[in-house]
Amino acid sequence: MENHNHTALISKLLTCVAACENCATECLKEEDVKMMAGCIALDRDCADICSQAARLLQRNSVIAHQYLLLCEEICRLCAAECSKHQHQHCQDCAKACMECAEACHAHHEPITQD
Amino acid sequence: MENHNHTALISKLLTCVAACENCATECLKEEDVKMMAGCIALDRDCADICSQAARLLQRNSVIAHQYLLLCEEICRLCAAECSKHQHQHCQDCAKACMECAEACHAHHEPITQD
Amino acid sequence: MENHNHTALISKLLTCVAACENCATECLKEEDVKMMAGCIALDRDCADICSQAARLLQRNSVIAHQYLLLCEEICRLCAAECSKHQHQHCQDCAKACMECAEACHAHHEPITQD
Amino acid sequence: MENHNHTALISKLLTCVAACENCATECLKEEDVKMMAGCIALDRDCADICSQAARLLQRNSVIAHQYLLLCEEICRLCAAECSKHQHQHCQDCAKACMECAEACHAHHEPITQD
């Protein structure tokens, strides 16, 4: 596993972090914040996990490619929630999450589960 | 999922973070740092991932219990490496990682893999 | 700077992280989420910064004691906001933040500012 | 404070994170790891703090501009250490840290210290 092979993936992850941070902040300014509660919670988890994934890839961690499986999962959950709302920040976030999920899917490795 | 059920698990996770941070710092002071390189790298990943796991549990995240699968995996890898070294900080870290892995194992949920 | 001198401080920091994570999650469930928006935003910053502070102390970082100045500042801001609300999670969070701010204050070092 | 004004600063922060992660990983592979111990420790702190700074800016946190003061400090410390070593990863890291320190310096706000 080499850093230079992961430039595009890392870029998707960091774009997703930025979109999630922005979406959560903008959701908190919306008139109906209550409706955005699920979005705010998922944005936070998704930003945290994608940020960690980027750093594991950047340091060539042995766990990086397994971590992407988790990352894909939270990106899909966050995209599904954000896509329900018409706010531009939600639509932008849904798009970034979906593209990130697909990039993670192309690179992840299985985790041993028992 | 309720916070109060996870007190013991969160405690194991945070103990593991502290042991990994301490082990990495002490490894960097050892005479033969080269021999400790694998340990230092795994300590870092394990501290990052266990710290994130604790916070996902504390916020009752929907992804928390799936995250524990990943957490168990990195704890086992870090414990296996640390247990090879006789330094007290390595032995302490191996023990904290193994106990944390077992606590994660008891609580994790499967991740959909395809 | 030795880890064993910082047990009480690290404990305050980690208690504050847990209180902030819990408060943000509970705020998102409140009927009037809009009123809690400032609280949710500060909880997040405070949890992130206190968590990082604990880890810098655990690894005996050269920047740890300067970091506590920042940590004290965000704890005071979060405590001030949370203390405005009567919810138990807000009152608990305000208390944890205030105690953490005081512990940070007792240990921080100045940062060169120019 | 608006996100769109901080694109260049956030880019410098994320470039610095990547350079620090890479430098730490490569230092661990060097023949004389012991000589790189200070570098590895500072790389880690610098990556953690710059990553957090980027996220505070992305979420328009009230503490973001004060945080940059701390960020500048750790970037200068890391640059000073890395610049002592002739490895390409150290030279690259020193350059990224120095540019990041200057970007932080241009945007930071004072912290109340007493």
Tab-separated table of C-alpha atoms in Angstrom:
chain	number	residue	atom	x	y	z
A	1	MET	CA	0.000	0.000	0.000
A	2	GLU	CA	1.521	3.282	-1.082
A	3	ASN	CA	0.341	6.801	-0.444
A	4	HIS	CA	0.600	7.860	-4.068
A	5	ASN	CA	-2.013	5.312	-5.074
A	6	HIS	CA	-4.524	6.810	-2.698
A	7	THR	CA	-4.512	10.452	-3.669
A	8	ALA	CA	-7.982	10.331	-5.195
A	9	LEU	CA	-9.435	8.354	-2.297
A	10	ILE	CA	-7.929	10.688	0.318
A	11	SER	CA	-9.280	13.660	-1.592
A	12	LYS	CA	-12.803	12.174	-1.534
A	13	LEU	CA	-12.498	11.535	2.207
A	14	LEU	CA	-11.375	15.096	2.966
A	15	THR	CA	-14.066	16.582	0.731
A	16	CYS	CA	-16.594	14.516	2.653
A	17	VAL	CA	-15.251	15.783	6.011
A	18	ALA	CA	-15.593	19.401	4.856
A	19	ALA	CA	-19.118	18.814	3.523
A	20	CYS	CA	-20.224	17.140	6.772
A	21	GLU	CA	-18.748	19.866	8.993
A	22	ASN	CA	-20.410	22.538	6.877
A	23	CYS	CA	-23.744	20.693	6.781
A	24	ALA	CA	-23.870	20.269	10.561
A	25	THR	CA	-23.078	23.944	11.125
A	26	GLU	CA	-25.681	25.090	8.603
A	27	CYS	CA	-28.309	22.653	9.939
A	28	LEU	CA	-27.942	24.310	13.353
A	29	LYS	CA	-28.930	27.642	11.741
A	30	GLU	CA	-32.043	26.299	10.001
A	31	GLU	CA	-35.482	27.380	11.168
A	32	ASP	CA	-36.596	23.821	11.851
A	33	VAL	CA	-33.525	22.453	13.610
A	34	LYS	CA	-35.535	19.577	15.087
A	35	MET	CA	-36.074	18.119	11.633
A	36	MET	CA	-32.302	18.236	11.091
A	37	ALA	CA	-31.320	16.409	14.309
A	38	GLY	CA	-30.585	13.102	12.561
A	39	CYS	CA	-28.572	14.901	9.931
A	40	ILE	CA	-26.475	16.758	12.532
A	41	ALA	CA	-25.692	13.534	14.410
A	42	LEU	CA	-24.703	11.603	11.286
A	43	ASP	CA	-22.647	14.516	9.929
A	44	ARG	CA	-20.560	14.416	13.077
A	45	ASP	CA	-19.909	10.684	12.976
A	46	CYS	CA	-19.171	10.783	9.265
A	47	ALA	CA	-16.716	13.698	9.580
A	48	ASP	CA	-14.892	11.983	12.451
A	49	ILE	CA	-14.623	8.629	10.716
A	50	CYS	CA	-13.651	9.968	7.273
A	51	SER	CA	-11.011	12.208	8.846
A	52	GLN	CA	-9.536	9.217	10.686
A	53	ALA	CA	-9.627	7.135	7.508
A	54	ALA	CA	-7.635	9.754	5.595
A	55	ARG	CA	-4.974	9.800	8.286
A	56	LEU	CA	-4.705	6.003	8.416
A	57	LEU	CA	-4.148	5.982	4.662
A	58	GLN	CA	-1.636	8.836	4.880
A	59	ARG	CA	0.399	6.873	7.434
A	60	ASN	CA	0.047	3.577	5.538
A	61	SER	CA	-1.585	1.893	8.518
A	62	VAL	CA	-2.078	-1.882	8.439
A	63	ILE	CA	-5.718	-1.316	9.400
A	64	ALA	CA	-6.462	1.392	6.798
A	65	HIS	CA	-8.157	-0.788	4.211
A	66	GLN	CA	-10.327	-2.550	6.762
A	67	TYR	CA	-11.277	0.837	8.187
A	68	LEU	CA	-12.707	1.825	4.797
A	69	LEU	CA	-15.492	-0.714	5.243
A	70	LEU	CA	-16.714	1.201	8.291
A	71	CYS	CA	-16.208	4.446	6.493
A	72	GLU	CA	-18.332	3.322	3.569
A	73	GLU	CA	-21.108	2.323	5.958
A	74	ILE	CA	-21.294	5.694	7.764
A	75	CYS	CA	-21.054	7.569	4.441
A	76	ARG	CA	-24.060	5.634	3.117
A	77	LEU	CA	-26.062	6.311	6.281
A	78	CYS	CA	-25.219	10.013	6.189
A	79	ALA	CA	-25.966	10.307	2.458
A	80	ALA	CA	-29.350	8.629	2.936
A	81	GLU	CA	-30.352	11.089	5.662
A	82	CYS	CA	-28.994	14.230	3.980
A	83	SER	CA	-30.618	13.375	0.667
A	84	LYS	CA	-34.065	13.686	2.335
A	85	HIS	CA	-33.592	17.439	2.848
A	86	GLN	CA	-33.727	20.107	0.166
A	87	HIS	CA	-31.238	22.528	1.744
A	88	GLN	CA	-28.261	23.065	-0.533
A	89	HIS	CA	-25.801	22.084	2.235
A	90	CYS	CA	-27.670	18.774	2.692
A	91	GLN	CA	-27.717	18.046	-1.035
A	92	ASP	CA	-24.004	18.891	-1.287
A	93	CYS	CA	-23.248	16.693	1.701
A	94	ALA	CA	-25.281	13.778	0.341
A	95	LYS	CA	-23.328	13.969	-2.915
A	96	ALA	CA	-19.926	14.115	-1.169
A	97	CYS	CA	-20.874	11.201	1.105
A	98	MET	CA	-22.082	9.061	-1.778
A	99	GLU	CA	-18.942	9.680	-3.823
A	100	CYS	CA	-16.826	8.924	-0.772
A	101	ALA	CA	-18.759	5.708	-0.070
A	102	GLU	CA	-18.068	4.550	-3.611
A	103	ALA	CA	-14.366	5.368	-3.360
A	104	CYS	CA	-14.160	3.465	-0.044
A	105	HIS	CA	-16.030	0.528	-1.535
A	106	ALA	CA	-13.453	0.232	-4.316
A	107	HIS	CA	-10.590	-0.005	-1.817
A	108	HIS	CA	-11.829	-1.701	1.329
A	109	GLU	CA	-10.755	-5.061	2.676
A	110	PRO	CA	-12.840	-7.531	4.670
A	111	ILE	CA	-12.700	-7.614	8.463
A	112	THR	CA	-12.622	-10.978	10.177
A	113	GLN	CA	-15.942	-11.342	12.022
A	114	ASP	CA	-16.767	-14.135	14.428
B	1	MET	CA	-28.174	1.506	23.291
B	2	GLU	CA	-27.721	3.493	26.484
B	3	ASN	CA	-24.608	5.109	27.857
B	4	HIS	CA	-25.016	3.664	31.328
B	5	ASN	CA	-24.655	0.127	29.995
B	6	HIS	CA	-21.282	0.928	28.514
B	7	THR	CA	-19.388	2.328	31.451
B	8	ALA	CA	-17.093	-0.689	31.741
B	9	LEU	CA	-16.454	-0.851	27.999
B	10	ILE	CA	-15.681	2.873	27.763
B	11	SER	CA	-13.334	2.533	30.711
B	12	LYS	CA	-11.439	-0.287	28.950
B	13	LEU	CA	-11.197	1.806	25.792
B	14	LEU	CA	-9.834	4.851	27.622
B	15	THR	CA	-7.379	2.732	29.607
B	16	CYS	CA	-6.163	1.296	26.314
B	17	VAL	CA	-5.705	4.802	24.825
B	18	ALA	CA	-3.590	5.862	27.809
B	19	ALA	CA	-1.485	2.687	27.667
B	20	CYS	CA	-0.865	3.099	23.925
B	21	GLU	CA	0.084	6.774	24.216
B	22	ASN	CA	2.448	5.977	27.060
B	23	CYS	CA	3.958	2.970	25.262
B	24	ALA	CA	4.676	4.965	22.079
B	25	THR	CA	6.329	7.755	24.064
B	26	GLU	CA	8.444	5.331	26.089
B	27	CYS	CA	9.380	3.281	22.992
B	28	LEU	CA	10.842	6.468	21.469
B	29	LYS	CA	13.175	6.717	24.489
B	30	GLU	CA	14.427	3.122	24.280
B	31	GLU	CA	18.005	2.413	23.259
B	32	ASP	CA	16.969	0.238	20.334
B	33	VAL	CA	14.167	2.345	18.879
B	34	LYS	CA	14.395	0.515	15.553
B	35	MET	CA	13.180	-2.689	17.169
B	36	MET	CA	10.171	-0.751	18.514
B	37	ALA	CA	9.080	0.777	15.194
B	38	GLY	CA	6.190	-1.651	14.689
B	39	CYS	CA	5.065	-1.086	18.247
B	40	ILE	CA	5.097	2.709	17.866
B	41	ALA	CA	3.043	2.562	14.664
B	42	LEU	CA	0.427	0.201	16.106
B	43	ASP	CA	0.218	2.156	19.371
B	44	ARG	CA	-0.745	5.225	17.393
B	45	ASP	CA	-3.462	3.525	15.352
B	46	CYS	CA	-4.823	1.761	18.422
B	47	ALA	CA	-4.963	4.964	20.503
B	48	ASP	CA	-6.735	6.842	17.703
B	49	ILE	CA	-9.297	4.122	17.050
B	50	CYS	CA	-10.063	3.335	20.705
B	51	SER	CA	-10.454	7.043	21.458
B	52	GLN	CA	-12.921	7.399	18.591
B	53	ALA	CA	-14.796	4.280	19.738
B	54	ALA	CA	-15.254	5.711	23.236
B	55	ARG	CA	-16.683	8.915	21.814
B	56	LEU	CA	-19.080	7.102	19.482
B	57	LEU	CA	-20.384	5.143	22.474
B	58	GLN	CA	-20.629	8.289	24.588
B	59	ARG	CA	-22.760	9.951	21.937
B	60	ASN	CA	-24.853	6.819	21.310
B	61	SER	CA	-23.894	6.746	17.640
B	62	VAL	CA	-25.718	4.366	15.295
B	63	ILE	CA	-22.338	3.138	14.068
B	64	ALA	CA	-20.769	2.592	17.528
B	65	HIS	CA	-21.304	-1.140	17.807
B	66	GLN	CA	-20.073	-1.821	14.293
B	67	TYR	CA	-17.030	0.322	15.032
B	68	LEU	CA	-16.111	-2.019	17.887
B	69	LEU	CA	-15.322	-4.761	15.378
B	70	LEU	CA	-12.560	-2.577	13.926
B	71	CYS	CA	-11.473	-1.616	17.381
B	72	GLU	CA	-11.141	-5.234	18.442
B	73	GLU	CA	-9.002	-5.939	15.380
B	74	ILE	CA	-6.500	-3.135	15.999
B	75	CYS	CA	-6.338	-3.994	19.718
B	76	ARG	CA	-5.425	-7.588	18.871
B	77	LEU	CA	-2.741	-6.481	16.412
B	78	CYS	CA	-1.251	-4.033	18.917
B	79	ALA	CA	-1.357	-6.571	21.764
B	80	ALA	CA	0.414	-9.174	19.614
B	81	GLU	CA	3.242	-6.768	18.783
B	82	CYS	CA	3.636	-5.286	22.283
B	83	SER	CA	3.660	-8.709	23.914
B	84	LYS	CA	6.904	-9.528	22.043
B	85	HIS	CA	8.834	-6.924	24.025
B	86	GLN	CA	9.892	-7.182	27.645
B	87	HIS	CA	9.721	-3.467	28.494
B	88	GLN	CA	7.188	-2.815	31.229
B	89	HIS	CA	5.326	-0.230	29.088
B	90	CYS	CA	4.956	-2.842	26.324
B	91	GLN	CA	3.717	-5.511	28.687
B	92	ASP	CA	1.261	-3.051	30.254
B	93	CYS	CA	0.071	-1.984	26.828
B	94	ALA	CA	-0.356	-5.575	25.633
B	95	LYS	CA	-2.509	-6.300	28.673
B	96	ALA	CA	-4.675	-3.178	28.216
B	97	CYS	CA	-5.119	-3.944	24.505
B	98	MET	CA	-6.087	-7.546	25.129
B	99	GLU	CA	-8.643	-6.616	27.791
B	100	CYS	CA	-10.030	-3.951	25.491
B	101	ALA	CA	-10.246	-6.402	22.570
B	102	GLU	CA	-12.259	-8.769	24.725
B	103	ALA	CA	-14.613	-6.010	25.868
B	104	CYS	CA	-15.116	-4.923	22.237
B	105	HIS	CA	-15.720	-8.513	21.178
B	106	ALA	CA	-18.532	-8.845	23.711
B	107	HIS	CA	-20.338	-5.784	22.324
B	108	HIS	CA	-19.639	-5.513	18.610
B	109	GLU	CA	-22.127	-5.906	15.805
B	110	PRO	CA	-21.449	-7.261	12.318
B	111	ILE	CA	-20.768	-4.941	9.385
B	112	THR	CA	-22.398	-5.701	6.065
B	113	GLN	CA	-19.587	-6.701	3.700
B	114	ASP	CA	-19.984	-7.242	-0.013
C	1	MET	CA	6.278	16.772	33.047
C	2	GLU	CA	5.289	13.278	34.120
C	3	ASN	CA	2.112	11.375	33.471
C	4	HIS	CA	1.603	10.384	37.084
C	5	ASN	CA	1.314	14.025	38.119
C	6	HIS	CA	-1.558	14.562	35.716
C	7	THR	CA	-3.954	11.824	36.691
C	8	ALA	CA	-6.467	14.214	38.216
C	9	LEU	CA	-6.267	16.660	35.322
C	10	ILE	CA	-6.673	13.910	32.703
C	11	SER	CA	-9.637	12.574	34.633
C	12	LYS	CA	-11.307	16.025	34.572
C	13	LEU	CA	-10.663	16.300	30.836
C	14	LEU	CA	-12.166	12.889	30.076
C	15	THR	CA	-15.164	13.544	32.323
C	16	CYS	CA	-15.708	16.772	30.404
C	17	VAL	CA	-15.537	14.943	27.041
C	18	ALA	CA	-18.182	12.452	28.199
C	19	ALA	CA	-20.443	15.224	29.534
C	20	CYS	CA	-20.176	17.204	26.285
C	21	GLU	CA	-20.859	14.191	24.073
C	22	ASN	CA	-23.878	13.280	26.187
C	23	CYS	CA	-25.162	16.862	26.297
C	24	ALA	CA	-24.977	17.278	22.504
C	25	THR	CA	-26.816	13.997	21.953
C	26	GLU	CA	-29.516	14.848	24.481
C	27	CYS	CA	-29.886	18.418	23.146
C	28	LEU	CA	-30.706	16.939	19.740
C	29	LYS	CA	-33.626	15.081	21.352
C	30	GLU	CA	-35.096	18.149	23.100
C	31	GLU	CA	-38.393	19.595	21.943
C	32	ASP	CA	-36.897	23.010	21.261
C	33	VAL	CA	-33.675	22.020	19.503
C	34	LYS	CA	-33.298	25.500	18.027
C	35	MET	CA	-32.724	26.965	21.478
C	36	MET	CA	-29.974	24.385	22.019
C	37	ALA	CA	-28.029	25.113	18.805
C	38	GLY	CA	-25.296	27.113	20.546
C	39	CYS	CA	-24.973	24.417	23.161
C	40	ILE	CA	-24.623	21.642	20.565
C	41	ALA	CA	-21.918	23.545	18.669
C	42	LEU	CA	-19.890	24.324	21.792
C	43	ASP	CA	-20.263	20.791	23.147
C	44	ARG	CA	-18.643	19.493	20.001
C	45	ASP	CA	-15.688	21.867	20.081
C	46	CYS	CA	-15.188	21.285	23.788
C	47	ALA	CA	-15.277	17.486	23.477
C	48	ASP	CA	-12.791	17.560	20.606
C	49	ILE	CA	-10.354	19.901	22.334
C	50	CYS	CA	-10.494	18.246	25.767
C	51	SER	CA	-9.998	14.834	24.189
C	52	GLN	CA	-6.935	16.099	22.339
C	53	ALA	CA	-5.608	17.718	25.520
C	54	ALA	CA	-5.841	14.438	27.433
C	55	ARG	CA	-3.881	12.654	24.728
C	56	LEU	CA	-1.162	15.311	24.597
C	57	LEU	CA	-0.738	14.945	28.360
C	58	GLN	CA	-0.739	11.149	28.128
C	59	ARG	CA	2.073	11.286	25.575
C	60	ASN	CA	4.006	13.978	27.471
C	61	SER	CA	3.881	16.333	24.492
C	62	VAL	CA	6.007	19.486	24.580
C	63	ILE	CA	2.896	21.470	23.623
C	64	ALA	CA	0.569	19.932	26.222
C	65	HIS	CA	0.732	22.679	28.818
C	66	GLN	CA	0.272	25.434	26.260
C	67	TYR	CA	-2.686	23.520	24.854
C	68	LEU	CA	-4.402	23.722	28.240
C	69	LEU	CA	-4.819	27.475	27.800
C	70	LEU	CA	-7.010	26.856	24.769
C	71	CYS	CA	-8.765	24.070	26.555
C	72	GLU	CA	-9.608	26.322	29.488
C	73	GLU	CA	-11.046	28.913	27.098
C	74	ILE	CA	-13.404	26.506	25.300
C	75	CYS	CA	-14.461	24.939	28.616
C	76	ARG	CA	-15.439	28.376	29.946
C	77	LEU	CA	-17.399	29.191	26.798
C	78	CYS	CA	-19.215	25.848	26.893
C	79	ALA	CA	-19.953	26.126	30.615
C	80	ALA	CA	-21.387	29.632	30.150
C	81	GLU	CA	-23.776	28.440	27.432
C	82	CYS	CA	-24.826	25.187	29.115
C	83	SER	CA	-25.484	26.900	32.429
C	84	LYS	CA	-28.273	28.940	30.759
C	85	HIS	CA	-30.390	25.826	30.253
C	86	GLN	CA	-32.255	23.904	32.936
C	87	HIS	CA	-31.982	20.446	31.363
C	88	GLN	CA	-30.089	18.077	33.629
C	89	HIS	CA	-27.597	17.195	30.848
C	90	CYS	CA	-26.822	20.899	30.398
C	91	GLN	CA	-26.367	21.484	34.110
C	92	ASP	CA	-24.140	18.409	34.364
C	93	CYS	CA	-22.136	19.538	31.364
C	94	ALA	CA	-21.720	23.076	32.735
C	95	LYS	CA	-20.371	21.635	35.970
C	96	ALA	CA	-17.928	19.282	34.228
C	97	CYS	CA	-16.729	22.096	31.957
C	98	MET	CA	-16.209	24.503	34.844
C	99	GLU	CA	-14.244	21.959	36.866
C	100	CYS	CA	-12.172	21.121	33.819
C	101	ALA	CA	-11.496	24.823	33.134
C	102	GLU	CA	-10.207	25.228	36.665
C	103	ALA	CA	-7.964	22.186	36.403
C	104	CYS	CA	-6.574	23.458	33.082
C	105	HIS	CA	-6.029	26.900	34.587
C	106	ALA	CA	-3.883	25.415	37.343
C	107	HIS	CA	-1.581	23.686	34.841
C	108	HIS	CA	-1.396	25.777	31.683
C	109	GLU	CA	1.608	27.591	30.333
C	110	PRO	CA	1.652	30.828	28.341
C	111	ILE	CA	1.808	30.803	24.557
C	112	THR	CA	4.073	33.286	22.825
C	113	GLN	CA	1.789	35.751	21.030
C	114	ASP	CA	2.982	38.385	18.616
D	1	MET	CA	-15.820	34.232	9.728
D	2	GLU	CA	-16.826	32.392	6.588
D	3	ASN	CA	-15.582	29.102	5.236
D	4	HIS	CA	-14.952	30.445	1.755
D	5	ASN	CA	-12.377	32.893	3.082
D	6	HIS	CA	-10.331	30.099	4.568
D	7	THR	CA	-9.830	27.814	1.629
D	8	ALA	CA	-6.125	28.566	1.327
D	9	LEU	CA	-5.521	28.254	5.058
D	10	ILE	CA	-7.399	24.945	5.297
D	11	SER	CA	-5.423	23.651	2.338
D	12	LYS	CA	-2.133	24.523	4.086
D	13	LEU	CA	-3.329	22.769	7.251
D	14	LEU	CA	-4.314	19.589	5.412
D	15	THR	CA	-1.084	19.560	3.420
D	16	CYS	CA	0.787	19.829	6.705
D	17	VAL	CA	-1.173	16.898	8.201
D	18	ALA	CA	-0.292	14.717	5.209
D	19	ALA	CA	3.386	15.710	5.347
D	20	CYS	CA	3.590	14.971	9.086
D	21	GLU	CA	1.866	11.599	8.796
D	22	ASN	CA	4.161	10.625	5.938
D	23	CYS	CA	7.282	11.883	7.724
D	24	ALA	CA	6.519	9.918	10.905
D	25	THR	CA	5.902	6.732	8.924
D	26	GLU	CA	9.087	7.154	6.891
D	27	CYS	CA	11.156	8.063	9.981
D	28	LEU	CA	10.156	4.710	11.495
D	29	LYS	CA	11.727	2.989	8.478
D	30	GLU	CA	15.058	4.853	8.651
D	31	GLU	CA	18.209	3.022	9.658
D	32	ASP	CA	18.866	5.344	12.588
D	33	VAL	CA	15.366	5.593	14.075
D	34	LYS	CA	16.770	6.811	17.392
D	35	MET	CA	17.975	10.030	15.766
D	36	MET	CA	14.425	10.560	14.448
D	37	ALA	CA	12.616	10.132	17.772
D	38	GLY	CA	12.037	13.863	18.287
D	39	CYS	CA	10.810	14.182	14.745
D	40	ILE	CA	8.335	11.314	15.123
D	41	ALA	CA	6.901	12.780	18.335
D	42	LEU	CA	6.492	16.284	16.895
D	43	ASP	CA	5.030	14.951	13.634
D	44	ARG	CA	2.285	13.301	15.614
D	45	ASP	CA	1.386	16.355	17.670
D	46	CYS	CA	1.513	18.579	14.611
D	47	ALA	CA	-0.712	16.272	12.525
D	48	ASP	CA	-3.267	16.022	15.339
D	49	ILE	CA	-3.398	19.763	15.983
D	50	CYS	CA	-3.475	20.858	12.332
D	51	SER	CA	-6.207	18.333	11.579
D	52	GLN	CA	-8.292	19.698	14.446
D	53	ALA	CA	-7.646	23.276	13.313
D	54	ALA	CA	-8.945	22.525	9.815
D	55	ARG	CA	-12.123	21.055	11.238
D	56	LEU	CA	-12.721	23.999	13.576
D	57	LEU	CA	-12.415	26.331	10.580
D	58	GLN	CA	-14.682	24.131	8.461
D	59	ARG	CA	-17.369	24.301	11.131
D	60	ASN	CA	-16.881	28.033	11.766
D	61	SER	CA	-16.099	27.436	15.428
D	62	VAL	CA	-15.893	30.433	17.770
D	63	ILE	CA	-12.536	29.114	18.990
D	64	ALA	CA	-11.012	28.506	15.535
D	65	HIS	CA	-8.947	31.658	15.268
D	66	GLN	CA	-7.555	31.344	18.779
D	67	TYR	CA	-6.687	27.723	18.011
D	68	LEU	CA	-4.459	28.886	15.163
D	69	LEU	CA	-2.054	30.411	17.670
D	70	LEU	CA	-1.402	26.956	19.111
D	71	CYS	CA	-1.245	25.504	15.652
D	72	GLU	CA	1.396	28.022	14.589
D	73	GLU	CA	3.477	27.130	17.650
D	74	ILE	CA	3.502	23.363	17.021
D	75	CYS	CA	4.168	23.905	13.296
D	76	ARG	CA	7.233	26.004	14.135
D	77	LEU	CA	8.528	23.396	16.585
D	78	CYS	CA	8.014	20.573	14.078
D	79	ALA	CA	9.610	22.558	11.225
D	80	ALA	CA	12.662	23.326	13.379
D	81	GLU	CA	13.204	19.654	14.188
D	82	CYS	CA	12.508	18.289	10.696
D	83	SER	CA	14.784	20.846	9.050
D	84	LYS	CA	17.761	19.307	10.910
D	85	HIS	CA	17.480	16.070	8.925
D	86	GLN	CA	18.425	15.565	5.294
D	87	HIS	CA	15.825	12.894	4.470
D	88	GLN	CA	13.497	14.098	1.738
D	89	HIS	CA	10.413	13.382	3.895
D	90	CYS	CA	11.861	15.577	6.650
D	91	GLN	CA	12.684	18.414	4.285
D	92	ASP	CA	9.218	18.193	2.733
D	93	CYS	CA	7.641	18.156	6.167
D	94	ALA	CA	9.695	21.152	7.356
D	95	LYS	CA	8.541	23.120	4.319
D	96	ALA	CA	4.865	22.205	4.790
D	97	CYS	CA	5.042	23.065	8.503
D	98	MET	CA	6.694	26.414	7.874
D	99	GLU	CA	4.151	27.408	5.241
D	100	CYS	CA	1.346	26.315	7.540
D	101	ALA	CA	2.824	28.302	10.456
D	102	GLU	CA	2.864	31.417	8.303
D	103	ALA	CA	-0.721	30.895	7.175
D	104	CYS	CA	-1.817	30.395	10.800
D	105	HIS	CA	0.102	33.489	11.870
D	106	ALA	CA	-1.798	35.613	9.343
D	107	HIS	CA	-5.167	34.507	10.736
D	108	HIS	CA	-4.812	33.839	14.446
D	109	GLU	CA	-6.414	35.770	17.271
D	110	PRO	CA	-5.024	36.329	20.774
D	111	ILE	CA	-6.017	34.110	23.677
D	112	THR	CA	-6.736	35.727	27.018
D	113	GLN	CA	-3.930	34.635	29.351
D	114	ASP	CA	-3.861	35.280	33.055
